[in-house]
Each structure stands twice: as C-alpha cells, then as structure tokens.
PDB file of C-alpha atoms in Angstrom:
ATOM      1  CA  UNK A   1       4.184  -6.809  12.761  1.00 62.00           C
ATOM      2  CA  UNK A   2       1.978  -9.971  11.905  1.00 67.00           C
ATOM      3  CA  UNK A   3      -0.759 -10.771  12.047  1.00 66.00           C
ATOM      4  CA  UNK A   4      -0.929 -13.234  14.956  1.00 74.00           C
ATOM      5  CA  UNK A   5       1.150 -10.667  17.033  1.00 75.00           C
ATOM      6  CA  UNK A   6      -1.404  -8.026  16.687  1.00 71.00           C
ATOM      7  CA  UNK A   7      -3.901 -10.960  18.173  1.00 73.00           C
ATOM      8  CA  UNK A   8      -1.440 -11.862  20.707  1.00 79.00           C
ATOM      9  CA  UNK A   9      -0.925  -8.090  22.126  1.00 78.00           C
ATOM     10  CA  UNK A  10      -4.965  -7.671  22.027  1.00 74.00           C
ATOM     11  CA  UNK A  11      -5.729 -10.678  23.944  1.00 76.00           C
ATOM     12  CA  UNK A  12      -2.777  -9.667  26.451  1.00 81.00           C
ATOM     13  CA  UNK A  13      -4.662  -6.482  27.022  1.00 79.00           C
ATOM     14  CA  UNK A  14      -8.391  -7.627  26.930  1.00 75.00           C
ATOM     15  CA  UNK A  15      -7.089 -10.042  29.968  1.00 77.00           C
ATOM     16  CA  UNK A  16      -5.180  -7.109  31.566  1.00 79.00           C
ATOM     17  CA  UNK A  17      -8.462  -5.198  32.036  1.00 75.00           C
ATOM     18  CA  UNK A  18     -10.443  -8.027  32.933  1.00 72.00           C
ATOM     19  CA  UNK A  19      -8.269  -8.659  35.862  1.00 74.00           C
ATOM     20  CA  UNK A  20      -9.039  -5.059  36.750  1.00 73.00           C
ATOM     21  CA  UNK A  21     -12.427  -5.330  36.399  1.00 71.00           C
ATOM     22  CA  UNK A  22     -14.592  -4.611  39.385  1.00 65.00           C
ATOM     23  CA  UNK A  23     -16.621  -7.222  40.762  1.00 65.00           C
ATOM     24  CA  UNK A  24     -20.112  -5.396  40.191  1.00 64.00           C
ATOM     25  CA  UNK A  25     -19.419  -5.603  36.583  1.00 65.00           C
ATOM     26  CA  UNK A  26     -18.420  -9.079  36.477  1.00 63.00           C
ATOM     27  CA  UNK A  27     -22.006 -10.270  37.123  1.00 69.00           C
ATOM     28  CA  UNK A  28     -23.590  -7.942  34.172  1.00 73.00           C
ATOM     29  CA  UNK A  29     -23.729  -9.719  30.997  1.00 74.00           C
ATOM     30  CA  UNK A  30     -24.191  -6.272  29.357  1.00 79.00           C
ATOM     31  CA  UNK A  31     -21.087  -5.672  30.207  1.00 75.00           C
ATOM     32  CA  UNK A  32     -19.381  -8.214  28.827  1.00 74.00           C
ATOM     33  CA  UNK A  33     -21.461  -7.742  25.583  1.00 78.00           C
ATOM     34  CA  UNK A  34     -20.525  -4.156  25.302  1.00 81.00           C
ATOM     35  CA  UNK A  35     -16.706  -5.243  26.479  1.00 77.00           C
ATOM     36  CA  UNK A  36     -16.328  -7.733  23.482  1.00 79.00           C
ATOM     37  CA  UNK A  37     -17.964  -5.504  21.068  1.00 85.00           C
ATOM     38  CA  UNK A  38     -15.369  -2.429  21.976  1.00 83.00           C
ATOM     39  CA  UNK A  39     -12.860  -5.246  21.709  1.00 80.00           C
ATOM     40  CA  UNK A  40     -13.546  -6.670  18.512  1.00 81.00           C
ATOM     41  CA  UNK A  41     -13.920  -3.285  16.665  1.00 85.00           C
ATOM     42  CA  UNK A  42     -10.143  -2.154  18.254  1.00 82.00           C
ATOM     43  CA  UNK A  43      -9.231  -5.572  16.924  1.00 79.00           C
ATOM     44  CA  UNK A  44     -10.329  -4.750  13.899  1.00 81.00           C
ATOM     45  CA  UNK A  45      -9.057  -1.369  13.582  1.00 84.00           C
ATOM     46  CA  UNK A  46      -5.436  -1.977  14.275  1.00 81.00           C
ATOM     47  CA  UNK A  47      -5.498  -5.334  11.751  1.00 80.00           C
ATOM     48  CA  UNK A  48      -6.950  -2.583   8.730  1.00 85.00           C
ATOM     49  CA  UNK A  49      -3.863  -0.365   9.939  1.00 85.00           C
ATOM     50  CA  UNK A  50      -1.263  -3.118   9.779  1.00 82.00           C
ATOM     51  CA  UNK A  51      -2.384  -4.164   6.619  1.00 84.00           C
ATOM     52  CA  UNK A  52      -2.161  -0.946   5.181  1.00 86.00           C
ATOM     53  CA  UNK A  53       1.185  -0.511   6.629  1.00 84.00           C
ATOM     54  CA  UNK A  54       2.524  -3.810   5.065  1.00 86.00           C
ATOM     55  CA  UNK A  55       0.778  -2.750   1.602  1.00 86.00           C
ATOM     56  CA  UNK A  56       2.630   0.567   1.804  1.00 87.00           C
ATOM     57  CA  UNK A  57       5.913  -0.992   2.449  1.00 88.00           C
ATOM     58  CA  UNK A  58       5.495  -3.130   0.301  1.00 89.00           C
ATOM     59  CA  UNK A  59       4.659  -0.449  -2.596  1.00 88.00           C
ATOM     60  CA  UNK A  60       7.705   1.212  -1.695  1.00 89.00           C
ATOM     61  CA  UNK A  61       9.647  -2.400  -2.483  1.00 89.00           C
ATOM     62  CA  UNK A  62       8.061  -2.442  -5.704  1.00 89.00           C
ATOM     63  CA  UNK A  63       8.653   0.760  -6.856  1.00 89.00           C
ATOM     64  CA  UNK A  64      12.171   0.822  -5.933  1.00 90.00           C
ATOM     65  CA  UNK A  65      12.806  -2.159  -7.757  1.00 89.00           C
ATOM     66  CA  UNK A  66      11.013  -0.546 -10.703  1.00 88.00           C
ATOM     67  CA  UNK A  67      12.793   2.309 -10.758  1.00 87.00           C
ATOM     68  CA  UNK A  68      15.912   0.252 -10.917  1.00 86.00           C
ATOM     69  CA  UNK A  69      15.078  -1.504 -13.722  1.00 81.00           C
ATOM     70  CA  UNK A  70      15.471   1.412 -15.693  1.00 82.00           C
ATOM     71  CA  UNK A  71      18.445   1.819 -17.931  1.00 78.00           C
ATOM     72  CA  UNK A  72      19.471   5.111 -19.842  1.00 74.00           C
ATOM     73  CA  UNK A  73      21.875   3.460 -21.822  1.00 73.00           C
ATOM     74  CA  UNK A  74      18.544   1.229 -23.501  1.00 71.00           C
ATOM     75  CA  UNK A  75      17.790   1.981 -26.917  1.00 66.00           C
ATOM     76  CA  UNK A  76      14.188   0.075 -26.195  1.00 67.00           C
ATOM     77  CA  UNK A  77      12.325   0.642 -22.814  1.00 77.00           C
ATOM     78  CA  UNK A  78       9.236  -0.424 -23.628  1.00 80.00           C
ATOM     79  CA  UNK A  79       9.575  -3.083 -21.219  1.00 83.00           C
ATOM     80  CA  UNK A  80      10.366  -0.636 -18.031  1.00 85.00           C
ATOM     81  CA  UNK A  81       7.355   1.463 -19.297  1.00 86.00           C
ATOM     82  CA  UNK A  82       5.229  -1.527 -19.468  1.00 87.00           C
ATOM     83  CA  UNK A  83       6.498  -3.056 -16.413  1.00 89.00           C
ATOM     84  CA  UNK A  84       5.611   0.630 -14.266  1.00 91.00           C
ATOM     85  CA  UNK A  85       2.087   0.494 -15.873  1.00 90.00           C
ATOM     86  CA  UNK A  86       1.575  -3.063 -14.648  1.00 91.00           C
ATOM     87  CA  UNK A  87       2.412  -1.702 -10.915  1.00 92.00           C
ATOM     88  CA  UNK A  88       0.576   1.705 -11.278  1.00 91.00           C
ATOM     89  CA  UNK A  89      -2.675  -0.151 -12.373  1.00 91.00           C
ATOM     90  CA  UNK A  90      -2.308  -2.573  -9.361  1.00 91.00           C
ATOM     91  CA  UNK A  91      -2.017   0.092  -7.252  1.00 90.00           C
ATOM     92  CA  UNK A  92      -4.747   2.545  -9.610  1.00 90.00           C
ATOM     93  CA  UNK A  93      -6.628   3.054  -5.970  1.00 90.00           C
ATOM     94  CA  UNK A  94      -4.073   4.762  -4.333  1.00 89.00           C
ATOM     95  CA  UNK A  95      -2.289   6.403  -7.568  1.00 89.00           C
ATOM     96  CA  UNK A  96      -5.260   7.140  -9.718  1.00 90.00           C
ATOM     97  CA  UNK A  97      -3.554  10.219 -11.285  1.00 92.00           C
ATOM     98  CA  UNK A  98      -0.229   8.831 -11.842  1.00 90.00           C
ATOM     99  CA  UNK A  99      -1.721   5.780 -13.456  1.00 90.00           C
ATOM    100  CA  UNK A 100      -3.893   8.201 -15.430  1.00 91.00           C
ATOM    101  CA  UNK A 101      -0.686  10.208 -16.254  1.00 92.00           C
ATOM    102  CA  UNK A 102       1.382   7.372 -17.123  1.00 91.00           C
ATOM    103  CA  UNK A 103      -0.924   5.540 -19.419  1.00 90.00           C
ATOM    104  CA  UNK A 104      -1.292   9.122 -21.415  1.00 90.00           C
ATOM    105  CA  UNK A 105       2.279   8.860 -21.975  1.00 87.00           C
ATOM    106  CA  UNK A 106       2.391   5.558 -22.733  1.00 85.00           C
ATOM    107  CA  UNK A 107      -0.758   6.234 -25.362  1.00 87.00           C
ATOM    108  CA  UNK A 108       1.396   9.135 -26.387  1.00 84.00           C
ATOM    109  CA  UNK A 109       4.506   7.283 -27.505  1.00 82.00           C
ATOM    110  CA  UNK A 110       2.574   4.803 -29.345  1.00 79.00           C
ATOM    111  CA  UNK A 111       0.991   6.756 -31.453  1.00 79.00           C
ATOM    112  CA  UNK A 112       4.142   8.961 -32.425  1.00 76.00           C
ATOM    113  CA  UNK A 113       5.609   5.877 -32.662  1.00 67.00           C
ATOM    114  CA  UNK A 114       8.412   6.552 -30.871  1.00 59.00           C
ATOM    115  CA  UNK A 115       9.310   3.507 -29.038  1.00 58.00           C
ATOM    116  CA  UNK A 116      13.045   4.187 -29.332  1.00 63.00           C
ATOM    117  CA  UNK A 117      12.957   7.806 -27.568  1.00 70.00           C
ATOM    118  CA  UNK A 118      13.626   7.807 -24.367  1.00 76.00           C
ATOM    119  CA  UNK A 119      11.857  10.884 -23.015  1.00 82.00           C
ATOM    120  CA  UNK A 120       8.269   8.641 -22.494  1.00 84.00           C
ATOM    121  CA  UNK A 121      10.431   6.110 -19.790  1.00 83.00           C
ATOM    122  CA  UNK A 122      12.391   9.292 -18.274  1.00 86.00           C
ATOM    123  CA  UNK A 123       8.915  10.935 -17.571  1.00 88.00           C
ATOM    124  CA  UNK A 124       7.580   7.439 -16.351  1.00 88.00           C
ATOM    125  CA  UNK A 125      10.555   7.188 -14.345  1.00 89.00           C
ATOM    126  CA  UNK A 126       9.715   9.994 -12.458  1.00 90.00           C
ATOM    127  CA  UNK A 127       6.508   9.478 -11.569  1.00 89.00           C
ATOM    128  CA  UNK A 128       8.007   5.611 -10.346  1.00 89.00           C
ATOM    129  CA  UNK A 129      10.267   8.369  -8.128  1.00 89.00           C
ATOM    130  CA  UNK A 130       8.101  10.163  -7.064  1.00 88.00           C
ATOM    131  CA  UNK A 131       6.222   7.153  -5.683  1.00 87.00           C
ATOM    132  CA  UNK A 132       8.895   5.353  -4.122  1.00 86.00           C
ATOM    133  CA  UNK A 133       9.702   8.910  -2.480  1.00 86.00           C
ATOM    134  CA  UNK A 134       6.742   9.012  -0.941  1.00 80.00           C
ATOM    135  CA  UNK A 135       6.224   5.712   0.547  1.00 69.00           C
ATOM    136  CA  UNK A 136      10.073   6.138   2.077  1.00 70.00           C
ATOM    137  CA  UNK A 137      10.071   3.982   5.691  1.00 63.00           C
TER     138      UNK A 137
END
C-alpha cells in the first residue's frame, strides 16, 4: 500500500469521527489538541509499519534474485559470494549474524585460497536461503 493511500484512509477516518463527535466537545480546543496529537502518532505508526513491510518484501526480492544467481556448474563464484555480501551488509541491521557468518566464510576462502571450491558459495547460498525463506509473502 503507498504511501498516499495510508494518508488517504487516515484522513477518511479522522473525518468519520469528527462527524460523530458530540457537540460539547466541539467547542474544547483541548480536545482537538489531544484529537490531532492521537491522530498524528496513529499516522505515524502505520507509515513505520508500511515501510517496514515494503523493506521486507523487498528483501525477499533481493534475496531471491541472489540466490538465483548462483550456478553449481561455475568453476569461479566469487562474484555470487561477493554479490550476497553486498546485500547482507545492506541489510547488516536486520541480519547481523548472517552477515557476520558470511563474511567469516568469505575471509575463510581467501586465505586458503580457494577461490575455485565451491563449498564457501554453497554455504553462502544457504544462508541467502535461509533469508529469502524467511521473508516468504
């Protein structure tokens, strides 16, 4: 849902309850104070929710296009490990451990040298999975 939906819907039902209102309260500027303030703060809770709704979505895109990207039949996929550590260090506040995991491995295959083995992008692939899995729609 956008943005200027979630406004739209809000307004609808600020108006709603103001048509309600009794006339004793219209009068009371307190009120209305109090009235806006609950307002904006519901406002502002549902637009932090969207948005972290959108940004979990969109994760989900991201790592399932990731994941994708990774081919078996490679003899080099340094690119598809370097490509998942680009998204898990975008995303290092809400996969701190993964990221933490993933640049171990990463560290890992560099110093054996082993940049033609494919057990460092088959470990990274799973964690990819595993996020993908959990950010399923």
């Amino acid at each position: 849902m956008s943005f200027t939906a979630l406004i739209g819907i809000l307004s609808s039902i600020c108006s709603i309850i103001g048509f309600f209102i009794s006339d004793k309260f219209k009068s009371n500027r307190w009120f209305y104070a109090i009235f806006i303030f609950i307002m904006t703060l519901a406002c502002g809770f549902v637009v932090q929710y969207n948005s972290e709704l959108e940004r979990i979505k969109n994760i989900h895109r991201q790592a399932m296009t990731i994941y994708e990207h990774y081919s078996p039949y490679s003899i080099n996929n340094y690119e598809f490990i370097q490509e998942s550590l680009v998204f898990l260090e975008e995303n290092k506040d809400r996969y701190y451990d993964a990221y933490n995991r993933a640049y171990q491995i990463n560290l890992d295959m560099e110093k054996s040298d082993s940049q033609y083995n494919s057990e460092p992008a088959k470990k990274i692939r799973g964690i990819i999975k595993g996020i993908a899995t959990l950010n399923k729609e």
